[in-house]
């Protein structure tokens, strides 16, 4: 009767998958309004004259100018990638707060993934190592001993687990 | 006068730290218990020195003693009382006084707490380490970062006052001390970890002793970080609260390793495993507070928060290097005693979940550290300037955060050792459906995007799991004839309340990070506009000339009801105007108003920035709930009989390790 036990979970899986399928599409970057696109792009651009702030966070004159330029280009119908490419040609690759995925810089993306995979692999290896030892063989004498103990002490079962 | 007092305090603190260090070292090495009993004398002298330095600095600030360079550079006669007090931590040298004061407070508290065990070498070595850390920070004040240096040349009549950003909001008076109570608090578990390594008493004794200290420090660090985010939100005017700035990252790093430690420590208490790992987490947490201070105070990383920099960087780096080298050396030396006798029977168990939690938190910390220092590494290796910011951190940490939410939902239901499928099905069914319901409701309300939807669904799952645990505890309390509130007290139950706070925080982060809308409205006086279902009427502006700044306030009526007043502050000594946003707080969303550009004439149009920030309030409420849960976790919980003798002695020691835990801090509520 295992299907009856799993039925609620299967139903839940269907519900979750359905809700995610409906909700997965956010219409893409270009479907948003001008102001929201400017805001999102400004958050990806380092303010060249500030200290560790993005253009979005800064009120410095340079940041204000870059925000105005982003807004002008968004309103002119350029795509987000075009605007990013423009900013890179104008200020150099360091202007984008998203590090490149190639070359030495790509390591910043790769190293954490490698670290996480190694960590999980290490954990899996540790679980392998910790696998319980083979249960010692049980012979008739042991069974008789258990039977006798059970009859003598009555059926004292532990409820098992810590929950209700 | 105050300079002389300050000098006396700093020198007293330094001398007492060094003398205490030497005395305890002699007492421990030559085995003279009489010397160990002197610890409180030195601790009180250190506290006296720190109090004297603090009093001297406050006196200098309140009496406008501009002959002291720190006061001349960071204070002005016009600074209001509250910000005059907080000027002590507005720049580097003064903030080291605060650090030393908090540290001295912790040292005295620790020495008092363990007063009956002063002759115990474990406590002796821990006190010695505390004195060594004190010696370092007082040494900074005696040498390279002396806060009481005199000005060169003539004494100025007035000063510029603290950075304008630091005198704009009352939170500035509370955020740094709270954060320091967190940062510095990890020194106590660090000291005991080192002492455990030195004495070779690597059982669970030092963990039990420092459990509450760690939870206490963690709670303050949590609150400090959230107060900082709140300050950013209320003051900086861009509508956000977290910028992945190096200083913010530096405070997050010890929080991440500290959180990992709070979880993994339970595995060692229960099963005697993960000894090296737990030691490493404590040592890493302390080292990361020093590294963070170095990164943000040395000026090698640009940060909006590093309000001053100086040449103490090399000292901090040296201290960090020495700490790391010492701790790695100690672990290597004690390697033979650190083998864990325990084993994990199944990955699907409480201990398995804690291990997964630790891998995720370690990865999270690695991402934050790597992203913060990577531009330095690339510049050193290639000479290129690159930037690593929000897009990187968001993309890398979102999956980790979601995975942690999932663990938070499942782990409380997992029993120790091994879980059966049947048990999990029963325990997780209703929490899982609650998560599904949260997901469906979010989609029905129009939420889109996989990551935020997963955050809502898993958040609902985790919240229901925590509530289920609390309900189970309440039933157990009733059966045992105890009052119902017992179900909210103690480490396990308080922890579940912290989890509920984390869920609120995660939902708030996901919603505000994904669904903020903004616009800029150009309005004539009297003109109205509508955005995102709200109407905005610009009623006009007013200019107030204060003695140090000009404040231009725009009056904006929202939805025809209340008037909000975003402002621009032009400080006369600063080039850039500083905005003061005005926020209408709400349960579903905030309306965040800024004055983007002030009209040149009162009748000209003003440009008002409007940001609709969904569910930001949930972050602050979640933070409050985390603080409440932490406080409840510090209270003694329902005592549970140790279920079974699962703690085995360390290998290589004859017999059970002599860890006299019971007389001082009973291990309780090991669930």
PDB file of N, CA and C in Angstrom, chain B residues 401-490:
ATOM      1  N   UNK B 401      21.852  30.158  -0.253  1.00  0.00           N
ATOM      2  CA  UNK B 401      20.809  30.564   0.682  1.00  0.00           C
ATOM      3  C   UNK B 401      19.582  29.673   0.568  1.00  0.00           C
ATOM      4  N   UNK B 402      19.207  29.328  -0.661  1.00  0.00           N
ATOM      5  CA  UNK B 402      18.030  28.467  -0.843  1.00  0.00           C
ATOM      6  C   UNK B 402      18.293  27.079  -0.260  1.00  0.00           C
ATOM      7  N   UNK B 403      19.503  26.575  -0.489  1.00  0.00           N
ATOM      8  CA  UNK B 403      19.834  25.259   0.063  1.00  0.00           C
ATOM      9  C   UNK B 403      19.785  25.293   1.590  1.00  0.00           C
ATOM     10  N   UNK B 404      20.244  26.398   2.172  1.00  0.00           N
ATOM     11  CA  UNK B 404      20.203  26.514   3.637  1.00  0.00           C
ATOM     12  C   UNK B 404      18.763  26.576   4.140  1.00  0.00           C
ATOM     13  N   UNK B 405      17.886  27.266   3.392  1.00  0.00           N
ATOM     14  CA  UNK B 405      16.471  27.293   3.774  1.00  0.00           C
ATOM     15  C   UNK B 405      15.893  25.881   3.759  1.00  0.00           C
ATOM     16  N   UNK B 406      16.261  25.120   2.722  1.00  0.00           N
ATOM     17  CA  UNK B 406      15.757  23.749   2.634  1.00  0.00           C
ATOM     18  C   UNK B 406      16.219  22.927   3.840  1.00  0.00           C
ATOM     19  N   UNK B 407      17.509  23.062   4.183  1.00  0.00           N
ATOM     20  CA  UNK B 407      18.018  22.328   5.352  1.00  0.00           C
ATOM     21  C   UNK B 407      17.290  22.746   6.625  1.00  0.00           C
ATOM     22  N   UNK B 408      16.999  24.066   6.707  1.00  0.00           N
ATOM     23  CA  UNK B 408      16.328  24.579   7.891  1.00  0.00           C
ATOM     24  C   UNK B 408      14.938  23.976   8.013  1.00  0.00           C
ATOM     25  N   UNK B 409      14.350  23.640   6.869  1.00  0.00           N
ATOM     26  CA  UNK B 409      13.017  23.040   6.890  1.00  0.00           C
ATOM     27  C   UNK B 409      13.080  21.582   7.300  1.00  0.00           C
ATOM     28  N   UNK B 410      14.106  20.866   6.831  1.00  0.00           N
ATOM     29  CA  UNK B 410      14.144  19.412   7.014  1.00  0.00           C
ATOM     30  C   UNK B 410      14.836  19.026   8.321  1.00  0.00           C
ATOM     31  N   UNK B 411      15.927  19.745   8.649  1.00  0.00           N
ATOM     32  CA  UNK B 411      16.782  19.282   9.738  1.00  0.00           C
ATOM     33  C   UNK B 411      16.075  19.162  11.096  1.00  0.00           C
ATOM     34  N   UNK B 412      15.198  20.120  11.479  1.00  0.00           N
ATOM     35  CA  UNK B 412      14.598  19.974  12.813  1.00  0.00           C
ATOM     36  C   UNK B 412      13.786  18.701  12.973  1.00  0.00           C
ATOM     37  N   UNK B 413      13.299  18.157  11.857  1.00  0.00           N
ATOM     38  CA  UNK B 413      12.487  16.941  11.946  1.00  0.00           C
ATOM     39  C   UNK B 413      13.337  15.682  11.989  1.00  0.00           C
ATOM     40  N   UNK B 414      14.621  15.825  11.703  1.00  0.00           N
ATOM     41  CA  UNK B 414      15.466  14.634  11.625  1.00  0.00           C
ATOM     42  C   UNK B 414      15.906  14.204  13.021  1.00  0.00           C
ATOM     43  N   UNK B 415      15.806  12.936  13.322  1.00  0.00           N
ATOM     44  CA  UNK B 415      16.345  12.458  14.598  1.00  0.00           C
ATOM     45  C   UNK B 415      17.852  12.244  14.486  1.00  0.00           C
ATOM     46  N   UNK B 416      18.484  12.118  15.644  1.00  0.00           N
ATOM     47  CA  UNK B 416      19.903  11.783  15.619  1.00  0.00           C
ATOM     48  C   UNK B 416      20.070  10.359  15.076  1.00  0.00           C
ATOM     49  N   UNK B 417      21.256  10.098  14.626  1.00  0.00           N
ATOM     50  CA  UNK B 417      21.696   8.788  14.143  1.00  0.00           C
ATOM     51  C   UNK B 417      21.083   8.384  12.818  1.00  0.00           C
ATOM     52  N   UNK B 418      19.785   8.189  12.759  1.00  0.00           N
ATOM     53  CA  UNK B 418      19.229   7.637  11.533  1.00  0.00           C
ATOM     54  C   UNK B 418      17.746   7.924  11.486  1.00  0.00           C
ATOM     55  N   UNK B 419      17.263   8.311  10.288  1.00  0.00           N
ATOM     56  CA  UNK B 419      15.836   8.569  10.136  1.00  0.00           C
ATOM     57  C   UNK B 419      15.233   7.531   9.208  1.00  0.00           C
ATOM     58  N   UNK B 420      14.044   7.074   9.538  1.00  0.00           N
ATOM     59  CA  UNK B 420      13.344   6.179   8.623  1.00  0.00           C
ATOM     60  C   UNK B 420      12.471   7.015   7.705  1.00  0.00           C
ATOM     61  N   UNK B 421      12.180   6.461   6.531  1.00  0.00           N
ATOM     62  CA  UNK B 421      11.332   7.169   5.580  1.00  0.00           C
ATOM     63  C   UNK B 421       9.966   7.445   6.163  1.00  0.00           C
ATOM     64  N   UNK B 422       9.461   6.483   6.916  1.00  0.00           N
ATOM     65  CA  UNK B 422       8.130   6.613   7.503  1.00  0.00           C
ATOM     66  C   UNK B 422       8.079   7.843   8.434  1.00  0.00           C
ATOM     67  N   UNK B 423       9.102   7.923   9.284  1.00  0.00           N
ATOM     68  CA  UNK B 423       9.176   9.029  10.252  1.00  0.00           C
ATOM     69  C   UNK B 423       9.207  10.379   9.539  1.00  0.00           C
ATOM     70  N   UNK B 424      10.030  10.450   8.491  1.00  0.00           N
ATOM     71  CA  UNK B 424      10.150  11.718   7.770  1.00  0.00           C
ATOM     72  C   UNK B 424       8.835  12.088   7.096  1.00  0.00           C
ATOM     73  N   UNK B 425       8.183  11.067   6.496  1.00  0.00           N
ATOM     74  CA  UNK B 425       6.904  11.355   5.844  1.00  0.00           C
ATOM     75  C   UNK B 425       5.924  11.954   6.836  1.00  0.00           C
ATOM     76  N   UNK B 426       5.860  11.381   8.027  1.00  0.00           N
ATOM     77  CA  UNK B 426       4.901  11.884   9.012  1.00  0.00           C
ATOM     78  C   UNK B 426       5.274  13.289   9.452  1.00  0.00           C
ATOM     79  N   UNK B 427       6.547  13.476   9.784  1.00  0.00           N
ATOM     80  CA  UNK B 427       6.921  14.749  10.380  1.00  0.00           C
ATOM     81  C   UNK B 427       6.957  15.888   9.378  1.00  0.00           C
ATOM     82  N   UNK B 428       7.282  15.569   8.134  1.00  0.00           N
ATOM     83  CA  UNK B 428       7.480  16.660   7.175  1.00  0.00           C
ATOM     84  C   UNK B 428       6.238  16.976   6.371  1.00  0.00           C
ATOM     85  N   UNK B 429       5.205  16.103   6.472  1.00  0.00           N
ATOM     86  CA  UNK B 429       4.069  16.270   5.564  1.00  0.00           C
ATOM     87  C   UNK B 429       3.434  17.654   5.673  1.00  0.00           C
ATOM     88  N   UNK B 430       3.056  18.070   6.904  1.00  0.00           N
ATOM     89  CA  UNK B 430       2.360  19.345   7.015  1.00  0.00           C
ATOM     90  C   UNK B 430       3.266  20.541   6.771  1.00  0.00           C
ATOM     91  N   UNK B 431       4.486  20.538   7.276  1.00  0.00           N
ATOM     92  CA  UNK B 431       5.372  21.638   6.879  1.00  0.00           C
ATOM     93  C   UNK B 431       5.553  21.746   5.372  1.00  0.00           C
ATOM     94  N   UNK B 432       5.680  20.585   4.702  1.00  0.00           N
ATOM     95  CA  UNK B 432       5.881  20.634   3.254  1.00  0.00           C
ATOM     96  C   UNK B 432       4.661  21.233   2.559  1.00  0.00           C
ATOM     97  N   UNK B 433       3.471  20.857   3.012  1.00  0.00           N
ATOM     98  CA  UNK B 433       2.264  21.429   2.410  1.00  0.00           C
ATOM     99  C   UNK B 433       2.156  22.914   2.713  1.00  0.00           C
ATOM    100  N   UNK B 434       2.604  23.322   3.886  1.00  0.00           N
ATOM    101  CA  UNK B 434       2.601  24.758   4.184  1.00  0.00           C
ATOM    102  C   UNK B 434       3.511  25.494   3.207  1.00  0.00           C
ATOM    103  N   UNK B 435       4.670  24.876   2.895  1.00  0.00           N
ATOM    104  CA  UNK B 435       5.566  25.480   1.908  1.00  0.00           C
ATOM    105  C   UNK B 435       4.910  25.561   0.539  1.00  0.00           C
ATOM    106  N   UNK B 436       4.246  24.451   0.141  1.00  0.00           N
ATOM    107  CA  UNK B 436       3.540  24.448  -1.143  1.00  0.00           C
ATOM    108  C   UNK B 436       2.476  25.536  -1.174  1.00  0.00           C
ATOM    109  N   UNK B 437       1.753  25.699  -0.059  1.00  0.00           N
ATOM    110  CA  UNK B 437       0.706  26.715   0.002  1.00  0.00           C
ATOM    111  C   UNK B 437       1.313  28.111  -0.139  1.00  0.00           C
ATOM    112  N   UNK B 438       2.457  28.345   0.542  1.00  0.00           N
ATOM    113  CA  UNK B 438       3.108  29.659   0.431  1.00  0.00           C
ATOM    114  C   UNK B 438       3.487  29.937  -1.017  1.00  0.00           C
ATOM    115  N   UNK B 439       3.990  28.889  -1.695  1.00  0.00           N
ATOM    116  CA  UNK B 439       4.386  29.036  -3.097  1.00  0.00           C
ATOM    117  C   UNK B 439       3.181  29.395  -3.957  1.00  0.00           C
ATOM    118  N   UNK B 440       2.069  28.644  -3.782  1.00  0.00           N
ATOM    119  CA  UNK B 440       0.873  28.869  -4.602  1.00  0.00           C
ATOM    120  C   UNK B 440       0.317  30.275  -4.355  1.00  0.00           C
ATOM    121  N   UNK B 441       0.285  30.679  -3.078  1.00  0.00           N
ATOM    122  CA  UNK B 441      -0.224  32.017  -2.755  1.00  0.00           C
ATOM    123  C   UNK B 441       0.652  33.086  -3.426  1.00  0.00           C
ATOM    124  N   UNK B 442       1.981  32.884  -3.368  1.00  0.00           N
ATOM    125  CA  UNK B 442       2.882  33.869  -3.975  1.00  0.00           C
ATOM    126  C   UNK B 442       2.633  33.975  -5.470  1.00  0.00           C
ATOM    127  N   UNK B 443       2.470  32.812  -6.137  1.00  0.00           N
ATOM    128  CA  UNK B 443       2.210  32.850  -7.585  1.00  0.00           C
ATOM    129  C   UNK B 443       0.874  33.536  -7.852  1.00  0.00           C
ATOM    130  N   UNK B 444      -0.138  33.207  -7.034  1.00  0.00           N
ATOM    131  CA  UNK B 444      -1.459  33.795  -7.231  1.00  0.00           C
ATOM    132  C   UNK B 444      -1.412  35.312  -7.046  1.00  0.00           C
ATOM    133  N   UNK B 445      -0.547  35.783  -6.157  1.00  0.00           N
ATOM    134  CA  UNK B 445      -0.440  37.225  -5.925  1.00  0.00           C
ATOM    135  C   UNK B 445       0.408  37.910  -6.995  1.00  0.00           C
ATOM    136  N   UNK B 446       0.924  37.116  -7.927  1.00  0.00           N
ATOM    137  CA  UNK B 446       1.636  37.722  -9.044  1.00  0.00           C
ATOM    138  C   UNK B 446       3.145  37.680  -8.936  1.00  0.00           C
ATOM    139  N   UNK B 447       3.702  36.977  -7.945  1.00  0.00           N
ATOM    140  CA  UNK B 447       5.156  36.882  -7.831  1.00  0.00           C
ATOM    141  C   UNK B 447       5.685  36.007  -8.953  1.00  0.00           C
ATOM    142  N   UNK B 448       6.768  36.421  -9.566  1.00  0.00           N
ATOM    143  CA  UNK B 448       7.351  35.676 -10.672  1.00  0.00           C
ATOM    144  C   UNK B 448       8.847  35.531 -10.468  1.00  0.00           C
ATOM    145  N   UNK B 449       9.431  34.546 -11.139  1.00  0.00           N
ATOM    146  CA  UNK B 449      10.868  34.309 -11.025  1.00  0.00           C
ATOM    147  C   UNK B 449      11.130  33.111 -10.121  1.00  0.00           C
ATOM    148  N   UNK B 450      12.003  32.209 -10.586  1.00  0.00           N
ATOM    149  CA  UNK B 450      12.191  30.944  -9.861  1.00  0.00           C
ATOM    150  C   UNK B 450      12.798  31.163  -8.480  1.00  0.00           C
ATOM    151  N   UNK B 451      13.882  31.995  -8.420  1.00  0.00           N
ATOM    152  CA  UNK B 451      14.596  32.114  -7.138  1.00  0.00           C
ATOM    153  C   UNK B 451      13.711  32.698  -6.033  1.00  0.00           C
ATOM    154  N   UNK B 452      13.024  33.833  -6.260  1.00  0.00           N
ATOM    155  CA  UNK B 452      12.179  34.336  -5.165  1.00  0.00           C
ATOM    156  C   UNK B 452      11.036  33.381  -4.826  1.00  0.00           C
ATOM    157  N   UNK B 453      10.473  32.715  -5.838  1.00  0.00           N
ATOM    158  CA  UNK B 453       9.378  31.785  -5.531  1.00  0.00           C
ATOM    159  C   UNK B 453       9.877  30.624  -4.676  1.00  0.00           C
ATOM    160  N   UNK B 454      11.068  30.125  -5.018  1.00  0.00           N
ATOM    161  CA  UNK B 454      11.637  29.055  -4.187  1.00  0.00           C
ATOM    162  C   UNK B 454      11.873  29.570  -2.765  1.00  0.00           C
ATOM    163  N   UNK B 455      12.311  30.822  -2.665  1.00  0.00           N
ATOM    164  CA  UNK B 455      12.546  31.379  -1.320  1.00  0.00           C
ATOM    165  C   UNK B 455      11.235  31.419  -0.530  1.00  0.00           C
ATOM    166  N   UNK B 456      10.130  31.816  -1.184  1.00  0.00           N
ATOM    167  CA  UNK B 456       8.857  31.863  -0.466  1.00  0.00           C
ATOM    168  C   UNK B 456       8.404  30.457  -0.074  1.00  0.00           C
ATOM    169  N   UNK B 457       8.486  29.518  -1.036  1.00  0.00           N
ATOM    170  CA  UNK B 457       8.036  28.153  -0.754  1.00  0.00           C
ATOM    171  C   UNK B 457       8.860  27.505   0.348  1.00  0.00           C
ATOM    172  N   UNK B 458      10.190  27.579   0.198  1.00  0.00           N
ATOM    173  CA  UNK B 458      11.052  26.965   1.213  1.00  0.00           C
ATOM    174  C   UNK B 458      10.934  27.707   2.530  1.00  0.00           C
ATOM    175  N   UNK B 459      10.706  29.027   2.450  1.00  0.00           N
ATOM    176  CA  UNK B 459      10.504  29.796   3.679  1.00  0.00           C
ATOM    177  C   UNK B 459       9.277  29.305   4.424  1.00  0.00           C
ATOM    178  N   UNK B 460       8.172  29.087   3.692  1.00  0.00           N
ATOM    179  CA  UNK B 460       6.965  28.563   4.330  1.00  0.00           C
ATOM    180  C   UNK B 460       7.206  27.191   4.946  1.00  0.00           C
ATOM    181  N   UNK B 461       7.937  26.355   4.210  1.00  0.00           N
ATOM    182  CA  UNK B 461       8.286  25.007   4.671  1.00  0.00           C
ATOM    183  C   UNK B 461       9.090  25.112   5.978  1.00  0.00           C
ATOM    184  N   UNK B 462      10.123  25.957   5.960  1.00  0.00           N
ATOM    185  CA  UNK B 462      10.995  26.073   7.137  1.00  0.00           C
ATOM    186  C   UNK B 462      10.244  26.671   8.323  1.00  0.00           C
ATOM    187  N   UNK B 463       9.405  27.665   8.042  1.00  0.00           N
ATOM    188  CA  UNK B 463       8.653  28.280   9.146  1.00  0.00           C
ATOM    189  C   UNK B 463       7.722  27.254   9.769  1.00  0.00           C
ATOM    190  N   UNK B 464       7.028  26.476   8.929  1.00  0.00           N
ATOM    191  CA  UNK B 464       6.108  25.470   9.459  1.00  0.00           C
ATOM    192  C   UNK B 464       6.867  24.408  10.245  1.00  0.00           C
ATOM    193  N   UNK B 465       8.074  24.049   9.759  1.00  0.00           N
ATOM    194  CA  UNK B 465       8.878  23.051  10.480  1.00  0.00           C
ATOM    195  C   UNK B 465       9.246  23.572  11.864  1.00  0.00           C
ATOM    196  N   UNK B 466       9.621  24.866  11.931  1.00  0.00           N
ATOM    197  CA  UNK B 466       9.995  25.440  13.227  1.00  0.00           C
ATOM    198  C   UNK B 466       8.778  25.503  14.152  1.00  0.00           C
ATOM    199  N   UNK B 467       7.634  25.906  13.588  1.00  0.00           N
ATOM    200  CA  UNK B 467       6.417  25.988  14.420  1.00  0.00           C
ATOM    201  C   UNK B 467       6.030  24.601  14.913  1.00  0.00           C
ATOM    202  N   UNK B 468       6.201  23.594  14.043  1.00  0.00           N
ATOM    203  CA  UNK B 468       5.888  22.232  14.454  1.00  0.00           C
ATOM    204  C   UNK B 468       6.761  21.808  15.638  1.00  0.00           C
ATOM    205  N   UNK B 469       8.054  22.155  15.573  1.00  0.00           N
ATOM    206  CA  UNK B 469       8.936  21.806  16.690  1.00  0.00           C
ATOM    207  C   UNK B 469       8.482  22.483  17.979  1.00  0.00           C
ATOM    208  N   UNK B 470       8.089  23.749  17.867  1.00  0.00           N
ATOM    209  CA  UNK B 470       7.646  24.481  19.057  1.00  0.00           C
ATOM    210  C   UNK B 470       6.358  23.869  19.608  1.00  0.00           C
ATOM    211  N   UNK B 471       5.461  23.435  18.699  1.00  0.00           N
ATOM    212  CA  UNK B 471       4.219  22.808  19.143  1.00  0.00           C
ATOM    213  C   UNK B 471       4.514  21.491  19.851  1.00  0.00           C
ATOM    214  N   UNK B 472       5.453  20.735  19.292  1.00  0.00           N
ATOM    215  CA  UNK B 472       5.831  19.467  19.933  1.00  0.00           C
ATOM    216  C   UNK B 472       6.386  19.739  21.332  1.00  0.00           C
ATOM    217  N   UNK B 473       7.211  20.779  21.434  1.00  0.00           N
ATOM    218  CA  UNK B 473       7.789  21.121  22.735  1.00  0.00           C
ATOM    219  C   UNK B 473       6.698  21.557  23.705  1.00  0.00           C
ATOM    220  N   UNK B 474       5.690  22.288  23.188  1.00  0.00           N
ATOM    221  CA  UNK B 474       4.607  22.734  24.060  1.00  0.00           C
ATOM    222  C   UNK B 474       3.811  21.544  24.581  1.00  0.00           C
ATOM    223  N   UNK B 475       3.559  20.567  23.706  1.00  0.00           N
ATOM    224  CA  UNK B 475       2.846  19.363  24.136  1.00  0.00           C
ATOM    225  C   UNK B 475       3.657  18.626  25.196  1.00  0.00           C
ATOM    226  N   UNK B 476       4.964  18.509  24.943  1.00  0.00           N
ATOM    227  CA  UNK B 476       5.823  17.805  25.894  1.00  0.00           C
ATOM    228  C   UNK B 476       5.815  18.518  27.239  1.00  0.00           C
ATOM    229  N   UNK B 477       5.841  19.868  27.205  1.00  0.00           N
ATOM    230  CA  UNK B 477       5.847  20.634  28.454  1.00  0.00           C
ATOM    231  C   UNK B 477       4.537  20.391  29.214  1.00  0.00           C
ATOM    232  N   UNK B 478       3.418  20.355  28.468  1.00  0.00           N
ATOM    233  CA  UNK B 478       2.136  20.163  29.139  1.00  0.00           C
ATOM    234  C   UNK B 478       2.080  18.782  29.785  1.00  0.00           C
ATOM    235  N   UNK B 479       2.568  17.776  29.024  1.00  0.00           N
ATOM    236  CA  UNK B 479       2.550  16.415  29.567  1.00  0.00           C
ATOM    237  C   UNK B 479       3.381  16.312  30.823  1.00  0.00           C
ATOM    238  N   UNK B 480       4.504  17.067  30.832  1.00  0.00           N
ATOM    239  CA  UNK B 480       5.383  17.007  31.997  1.00  0.00           C
ATOM    240  C   UNK B 480       4.876  17.898  33.127  1.00  0.00           C
ATOM    241  N   UNK B 481       3.725  18.522  32.915  1.00  0.00           N
ATOM    242  CA  UNK B 481       3.164  19.371  33.962  1.00  0.00           C
ATOM    243  C   UNK B 481       3.864  20.700  34.100  1.00  0.00           C
ATOM    244  N   UNK B 482       4.596  21.099  33.058  1.00  0.00           N
ATOM    245  CA  UNK B 482       5.308  22.370  33.109  1.00  0.00           C
ATOM    246  C   UNK B 482       4.467  23.446  32.430  1.00  0.00           C
ATOM    247  N   UNK B 483       4.685  24.701  32.791  1.00  0.00           N
ATOM    248  CA  UNK B 483       3.941  25.759  32.098  1.00  0.00           C
ATOM    249  C   UNK B 483       4.304  25.810  30.620  1.00  0.00           C
ATOM    250  N   UNK B 484       3.356  26.322  29.826  1.00  0.00           N
ATOM    251  CA  UNK B 484       3.482  26.282  28.381  1.00  0.00           C
ATOM    252  C   UNK B 484       4.689  27.078  27.883  1.00  0.00           C
ATOM    253  N   UNK B 485       5.071  28.177  28.606  1.00  0.00           N
ATOM    254  CA  UNK B 485       6.165  29.015  28.091  1.00  0.00           C
ATOM    255  C   UNK B 485       7.488  28.276  28.069  1.00  0.00           C
ATOM    256  N   UNK B 486       7.569  27.150  28.798  1.00  0.00           N
ATOM    257  CA  UNK B 486       8.812  26.374  28.772  1.00  0.00           C
ATOM    258  C   UNK B 486       9.157  25.954  27.351  1.00  0.00           C
ATOM    259  N   UNK B 487       8.127  25.868  26.512  1.00  0.00           N
ATOM    260  CA  UNK B 487       8.349  25.405  25.140  1.00  0.00           C
ATOM    261  C   UNK B 487       9.087  26.440  24.301  1.00  0.00           C
ATOM    262  N   UNK B 488       9.265  27.654  24.821  1.00  0.00           N
ATOM    263  CA  UNK B 488       9.957  28.686  24.044  1.00  0.00           C
ATOM    264  C   UNK B 488      11.339  28.966  24.612  1.00  0.00           C
ATOM    265  N   UNK B 489      11.739  28.218  25.628  1.00  0.00           N
ATOM    266  CA  UNK B 489      12.967  28.547  26.351  1.00  0.00           C
ATOM    267  C   UNK B 489      13.998  27.431  26.147  1.00  0.00           C
ATOM    268  N   UNK B 490      15.241  27.789  26.172  1.00  0.00           N
ATOM    269  CA  UNK B 490      16.295  26.801  26.020  1.00  0.00           C
ATOM    270  C   UNK B 490      16.858  26.833  24.616  1.00  0.00           C
TER     271      UNK B 490
END
